[in-house]
Coordinates of N, CA and C in Angstrom, one line a residue:
A1 N -3.3 66.3 -3.3 CA -3.1 65.7 -2.2 C -2.2 64.8 -2.1
V2 N -1.3 64.6 -1.1 CA -0.3 63.3 -1.5 C -0.8 62.6 -0.8
I3 N 0.1 61.6 -1.5 CA -0.3 59.9 -1.1 C 1.1 59.5 -0.7
K4 N 1.0 58.7 0.6 CA 2.7 58.4 1.6 C 3.1 56.6 1.1
T5 N 4.3 56.7 0.8 CA 4.3 55.4 0.3 C 5.0 54.4 0.8
D6 N 4.9 54.9 1.9 CA 5.8 53.6 2.3 C 6.6 53.4 2.7
V7 N 7.8 53.9 2.3 CA 9.5 53.8 0.4 C 10.2 55.2 1.5
A8 N 11.0 54.2 2.5 CA 12.3 55.6 2.5 C 13.5 55.2 1.8
V9 N 14.2 56.4 0.8 CA 15.6 56.1 0.5 C 16.4 56.6 1.3
S10 N 18.1 56.4 0.8 CA 18.9 57.2 1.3 C 19.7 57.4 0.4
I11 N 19.6 58.8 -0.3 CA 20.3 59.4 -1.0 C 21.5 60.4 -0.5
P12 N 22.4 59.7 -1.4 CA 23.8 59.6 -1.3 C 24.3 61.0 -1.5
E13 N 25.7 61.9 -0.4 CA 25.7 63.3 -0.7 C 26.0 63.5 -1.7
G14 N 25.8 64.6 -2.1 CA 25.6 65.3 -4.0 C 25.2 64.9 -5.2
Y15 N 24.1 63.9 -4.1 CA 22.7 64.1 -5.3 C 21.4 64.6 -4.8
V16 N 20.5 64.3 -5.7 CA 19.5 64.6 -5.5 C 17.8 63.4 -6.1
G17 N 17.5 63.0 -5.1 CA 16.1 61.9 -6.1 C 14.8 63.2 -6.4
L18 N 14.9 63.2 -7.4 CA 13.1 63.5 -8.6 C 12.2 62.5 -8.4
L19 N 11.0 62.8 -7.9 CA 10.1 61.6 -7.6 C 9.1 62.1 -8.3
T20 N 8.8 61.9 -9.6 CA 8.1 62.1 -10.7 C 7.5 61.3 -11.3
S21 N 6.4 61.5 -12.3 CA 5.8 61.1 -13.3 C 6.7 60.3 -14.0
R22 N 5.3 58.9 -14.0 CA 5.2 57.6 -15.2 C 4.7 58.3 -16.0
S23 N 5.3 57.8 -17.3 CA 5.0 58.2 -18.8 C 3.0 58.3 -18.9
G24 N 2.9 56.3 -18.3 CA 1.4 55.9 -18.8 C 1.1 56.6 -17.7
V25 N 1.0 56.7 -16.2 CA -0.3 57.6 -15.5 C -0.2 58.7 -16.1
S26 N 0.9 60.0 -16.6 CA 0.4 61.5 -17.2 C -0.4 60.9 -18.9
S27 N 0.2 60.1 -19.0 CA -0.4 59.7 -20.9 C -1.8 59.7 -21.3
K28 N -2.4 58.9 -20.2 CA -3.4 58.0 -19.9 C -4.2 58.8 -19.2
T29 N -4.3 59.5 -18.2 CA -5.0 59.8 -17.4 C -5.3 61.1 -16.9
Y30 N -6.1 61.9 -16.1 CA -5.6 63.0 -15.9 C -5.0 63.6 -14.7
L31 N -4.1 62.3 -13.9 CA -3.7 62.4 -12.9 C -2.2 63.2 -13.0
V32 N -2.0 64.3 -11.7 CA -0.4 65.5 -12.6 C 0.5 64.6 -11.6
I33 N 1.5 64.2 -11.8 CA 2.6 64.0 -10.6 C 3.1 65.6 -10.0
E34 N 2.8 66.0 -9.4 CA 4.0 67.2 -9.0 C 5.6 66.6 -8.4
T35 N 6.4 67.1 -9.1 CA 7.7 66.3 -9.1 C 8.3 66.9 -7.8
G36 N 8.7 65.7 -7.1 CA 9.0 66.4 -5.6 C 11.1 65.3 -5.2
K37 N 11.4 67.1 -4.9 CA 12.7 66.4 -4.8 C 13.1 66.1 -3.2
I38 N 13.6 65.3 -3.2 CA 14.2 64.6 -2.0 C 16.0 64.7 -1.6
D39 N 15.9 65.2 -0.7 CA 17.3 66.0 -0.1 C 18.1 64.8 -0.1
A40 N 19.2 64.5 -0.4 CA 20.3 63.9 0.9 C 20.1 63.9 2.4
G41 N 20.7 63.2 2.9 CA 19.6 63.0 4.4 C 18.4 63.5 4.8
Y42 N 17.8 62.9 3.9 CA 15.8 63.0 4.1 C 15.6 61.3 4.1
H43 N 15.2 61.3 4.9 CA 14.4 59.1 5.4 C 13.7 59.2 6.0
G44 N 12.6 60.4 5.2 CA 11.5 59.8 6.1 C 10.6 59.6 4.5
N45 N 9.5 59.3 5.5 CA 7.8 57.9 3.9 C 8.3 59.2 2.9
L46 N 8.0 58.9 2.2 CA 8.0 59.4 0.9 C 7.0 59.5 0.2
G47 N 6.6 60.8 0.1 CA 5.1 61.6 -0.6 C 4.8 61.8 -2.3
I48 N 4.2 61.1 -2.5 CA 4.0 61.5 -3.7 C 2.5 62.1 -4.0
N49 N 3.0 64.2 -4.4 CA 2.0 64.9 -4.3 C 1.6 64.5 -5.9
I50 N 0.1 64.2 -5.7 CA -0.9 64.4 -7.0 C -2.0 64.9 -7.3
K51 N -2.0 65.2 -8.4 CA -3.7 65.7 -8.5 C -4.2 65.8 -9.4
N52 N -5.9 65.6 -9.2 CA -6.7 65.5 -11.0 C -6.7 66.7 -11.5
D53 N -6.5 66.9 -12.7 CA -6.4 67.9 -13.6 C -7.8 68.4 -13.8
M54 N -8.4 67.2 -14.2 CA -10.1 67.1 -14.3 C -10.7 67.8 -13.6
E55 N -10.1 67.8 -12.2 CA -11.1 68.4 -11.2 C -10.6 70.2 -10.8
H56 N -9.6 70.3 -11.5 CA -9.3 71.9 -11.2 C -9.0 72.7 -12.8
D57 N -10.5 72.2 -13.7 CA -9.7 73.1 -14.8 C -11.5 73.6 -15.1
G58 N -12.0 73.2 -14.1 CA -13.7 73.8 -14.3 C -15.0 72.2 -14.5
I59 N -14.5 71.6 -15.0 CA -15.7 70.5 -15.0 C -16.1 70.3 -14.2
T60 N -15.0 70.1 -13.3 CA -16.1 69.4 -12.3 C -17.3 70.5 -11.1
S61 N -17.0 72.0 -11.4 CA -18.5 72.5 -11.0 C -19.4 72.6 -11.8
L62 N -19.3 71.7 -12.9 CA -21.1 72.2 -13.8 C -21.8 70.6 -12.6
Y63 N -20.7 70.2 -12.6 CA -21.2 69.0 -11.9 C -21.6 68.0 -11.2
E64 N -21.1 69.4 -9.4 CA -21.3 69.4 -8.7 C -22.5 68.8 -8.0
D65 N -23.2 69.1 -8.1 CA -24.4 69.2 -8.0 C -25.3 68.3 -8.6
L66 N -24.9 67.0 -8.9 CA -25.6 66.0 -10.1 C -25.6 64.9 -9.8
D67 N -26.1 63.9 -9.8 CA -26.0 62.8 -9.6 C -24.8 61.9 -9.8
D68 N -24.1 61.1 -8.2 CA -23.5 59.8 -9.5 C -23.1 59.3 -9.8
K69 N -24.2 58.5 -10.4 CA -24.2 58.6 -11.9 C -23.4 58.7 -13.4
L70 N -23.4 60.2 -12.8 CA -22.3 60.9 -14.1 C -20.9 60.9 -13.7
V71 N -20.9 59.8 -12.8 CA -19.8 60.1 -12.7 C -18.7 58.9 -13.5
N72 N -17.6 58.9 -14.1 CA -16.6 58.0 -14.1 C -15.6 58.0 -13.4
T73 N -15.7 56.8 -12.9 CA -14.6 56.0 -12.3 C -13.1 55.0 -12.9
L74 N -11.8 55.4 -12.9 CA -10.9 54.8 -13.8 C -10.4 54.2 -12.8
D75 N -9.3 53.4 -13.7 CA -8.0 53.4 -12.9 C -6.9 53.9 -13.1
I76 N -5.7 53.3 -12.8 CA -4.7 54.6 -13.4 C -4.0 54.5 -14.7
K77 N -4.2 53.0 -15.6 CA -4.4 53.4 -16.6 C -5.3 54.0 -17.2
G78 N -6.4 54.2 -16.6 CA -7.5 54.8 -18.2 C -8.2 54.0 -18.3
N79 N -8.7 52.8 -17.3 CA -9.4 52.2 -18.0 C -10.7 52.5 -17.3
Y80 N -12.0 52.5 -17.7 CA -13.3 52.2 -17.0 C -13.8 51.2 -15.8
I81 N -13.7 52.1 -14.4 CA -13.6 50.9 -13.5 C -15.8 50.7 -13.9
N82 N -15.9 52.4 -13.8 CA -17.8 52.4 -13.6 C -17.6 53.0 -14.3
E83 N -18.4 52.9 -15.8 CA -18.8 54.0 -16.7 C -20.0 54.7 -16.5
G84 N -20.0 56.1 -15.7 CA -21.2 57.1 -15.6 C -21.5 57.6 -17.0
E85 N -22.5 58.8 -17.3 CA -23.0 59.2 -18.1 C -22.8 60.5 -18.4
G86 N -21.5 60.8 -17.3 CA -21.4 62.4 -17.6 C -19.9 62.4 -18.3
A87 N -19.1 63.9 -17.6 CA -18.0 64.1 -18.3 C -17.0 63.5 -17.3
R88 N -17.3 63.9 -16.1 CA -16.6 63.8 -14.9 C -16.1 62.9 -14.7
K89 N -14.7 63.5 -14.3 CA -13.6 61.6 -14.3 C -13.2 61.7 -13.4
I90 N -13.2 60.5 -12.0 CA -12.1 60.7 -10.9 C -11.3 58.9 -11.1
Y91 N -10.4 58.7 -10.2 CA -9.2 58.0 -10.5 C -9.1 57.0 -9.0
K92 N -9.7 55.8 -9.3 CA -9.2 54.5 -7.8 C -8.0 54.1 -7.3
I93 N -6.7 54.8 -7.0 CA -6.2 54.6 -6.7 C -5.5 53.1 -5.4
N94 N -4.7 52.5 -5.9 CA -4.8 51.0 -5.0 C -3.4 51.1 -4.7
K95 N -3.1 50.5 -3.8 CA -1.9 50.0 -2.5 C -1.6 49.2 -3.9
G96 N 0.1 49.6 -4.4 CA 0.8 48.7 -5.3 C 0.9 49.5 -6.8
D97 N -0.4 50.2 -7.1 CA -0.2 50.9 -7.6 C 0.9 51.9 -8.8
K98 N 1.7 51.9 -9.7 CA 3.0 52.5 -10.1 C 2.3 53.9 -10.4
L99 N 2.5 55.0 -9.7 CA 2.2 56.3 -10.2 C 3.5 56.7 -10.3
A100 N 4.7 57.0 -9.5 CA 5.7 57.9 -10.0 C 6.7 56.9 -10.0
Q101 N 8.1 57.6 -10.1 CA 9.5 56.4 -10.6 C 10.1 58.0 -9.5
L102 N 11.2 57.5 -8.9 CA 12.2 58.4 -8.3 C 13.8 58.3 -8.9
V103 N 14.5 59.2 -9.7 CA 15.7 59.2 -10.8 C 16.2 60.3 -9.4
I104 N 16.9 59.4 -9.3 CA 18.8 60.0 -9.3 C 19.5 60.5 -9.7
V105 N 19.8 62.1 -9.0 CA 21.1 62.7 -10.6 C 21.7 63.1 -9.2
P106 N 22.9 63.4 -10.1 CA 23.6 64.3 -9.6 C 23.7 66.0 -9.5
I107 N 24.4 66.1 -8.4 CA 24.2 68.3 -8.1 C 24.8 68.4 -7.6
W108 N 25.0 69.9 -8.9 CA 26.5 71.0 -8.2 C 25.6 71.2 -7.6
T109 N 27.0 72.0 -6.1 CA 26.2 73.2 -5.8 C 27.3 73.9 -5.5
P110 N 28.0 75.2 -6.6 CA 28.5 75.9 -6.7 C 28.2 76.7 -5.3
E111 N 29.4 77.4 -5.3 CA 29.7 78.7 -4.2 C 29.0 80.1 -4.9
L112 N 28.8 80.5 -4.1 CA 27.8 81.9 -4.7 C 29.0 83.3 -4.4
K113 N 29.1 83.3 -5.1 CA 29.2 85.5 -4.9 C 28.4 86.6 -4.9
Q114 N 28.2 87.4 -3.9 CA 27.1 88.2 -4.4 C 28.1 89.8 -5.0
V115 N 27.2 90.0 -5.7 CA 28.0 91.6 -6.6 C 26.5 92.2 -6.9
E116 N 27.1 93.7 -7.1 CA 26.6 94.5 -7.1 C 25.9 94.4 -8.6
E117 N 26.6 94.4 -9.5 CA 25.8 93.8 -11.1 C 26.7 93.4 -11.8
F118 N 26.4 92.5 -13.0 CA 27.1 91.3 -13.8 C 27.6 91.6 -14.4
E119 N 28.8 91.0 -14.5 CA 29.5 91.5 -15.0 C 29.4 90.9 -16.9
S120 N 28.6 90.4 -17.7 CA 28.1 90.4 -18.5 C 26.6 90.9 -18.9
V121 N 26.4 90.9 -20.1 CA 25.4 91.4 -20.4 C 24.9 90.2 -20.9
S122 N 23.6 90.2 -21.0 CA 22.5 88.7 -21.8 C 21.0 89.4 -23.0
E123 N 20.7 88.9 -23.0 CA 19.7 89.5 -24.3 C 18.4 89.3 -23.2
R124 N 18.0 88.2 -22.3 CA 17.1 88.1 -21.9 C 17.3 88.9 -20.4
G125 N 17.8 89.3 -20.2 CA 18.4 90.6 -19.0 C 17.6 89.4 -17.9
A126 N 16.8 90.9 -17.8 CA 16.2 90.2 -16.2 C 14.4 89.5 -16.8
K127 N 14.4 89.9 -18.0 CA 12.6 89.1 -18.2 C 13.0 88.4 -17.4
G128 N 11.3 87.6 -17.4 CA 10.7 86.3 -17.2 C 9.8 85.5 -17.8
F129 N 9.2 85.4 -17.7 CA 7.9 83.7 -17.7 C 7.5 84.7 -19.4
G130 N 7.7 83.1 -20.4 CA 7.2 83.9 -21.7 C 8.5 84.6 -22.1
S131 N 9.3 85.3 -21.6 CA 9.8 86.3 -22.5 C 11.2 85.7 -23.8
S132 N 10.8 84.5 -23.7 CA 12.1 84.0 -24.5 C 11.2 83.9 -25.6
G133 N 10.0 83.5 -25.9 CA 9.4 82.3 -26.8 C 8.0 81.3 -26.0
V134 N 7.2 81.4 -26.7 CA 6.5 79.9 -26.6 C 7.0 78.8 -27.8

């Protein structure tokens, strides 16, 4: 889900804004804030891309047809608002809750040159995800 912030910013040229999670939200809840990139020149309403990781790990499907009394409702600090009897957790997000933070960093955009092959060889080469170890 995307939560609109009703906030717009003006990122200077040569910089990018990273809308990312706050450590308290990440460490105390199943809420995941997907990092959003805000380019220089974008002046629209910032949206926070958020998901409840508990809703994506199969736990929800176990409780889909069960009574609401099994659902736990929490705030974004991980405090129970309504304690149910089951494992499912949903989060009540209120206007003004601090879900994300904007980090503005310089960005380097080099000129790229197309080549047929690289001048140097690396140990990793074209190996992809997980190839350098975990």
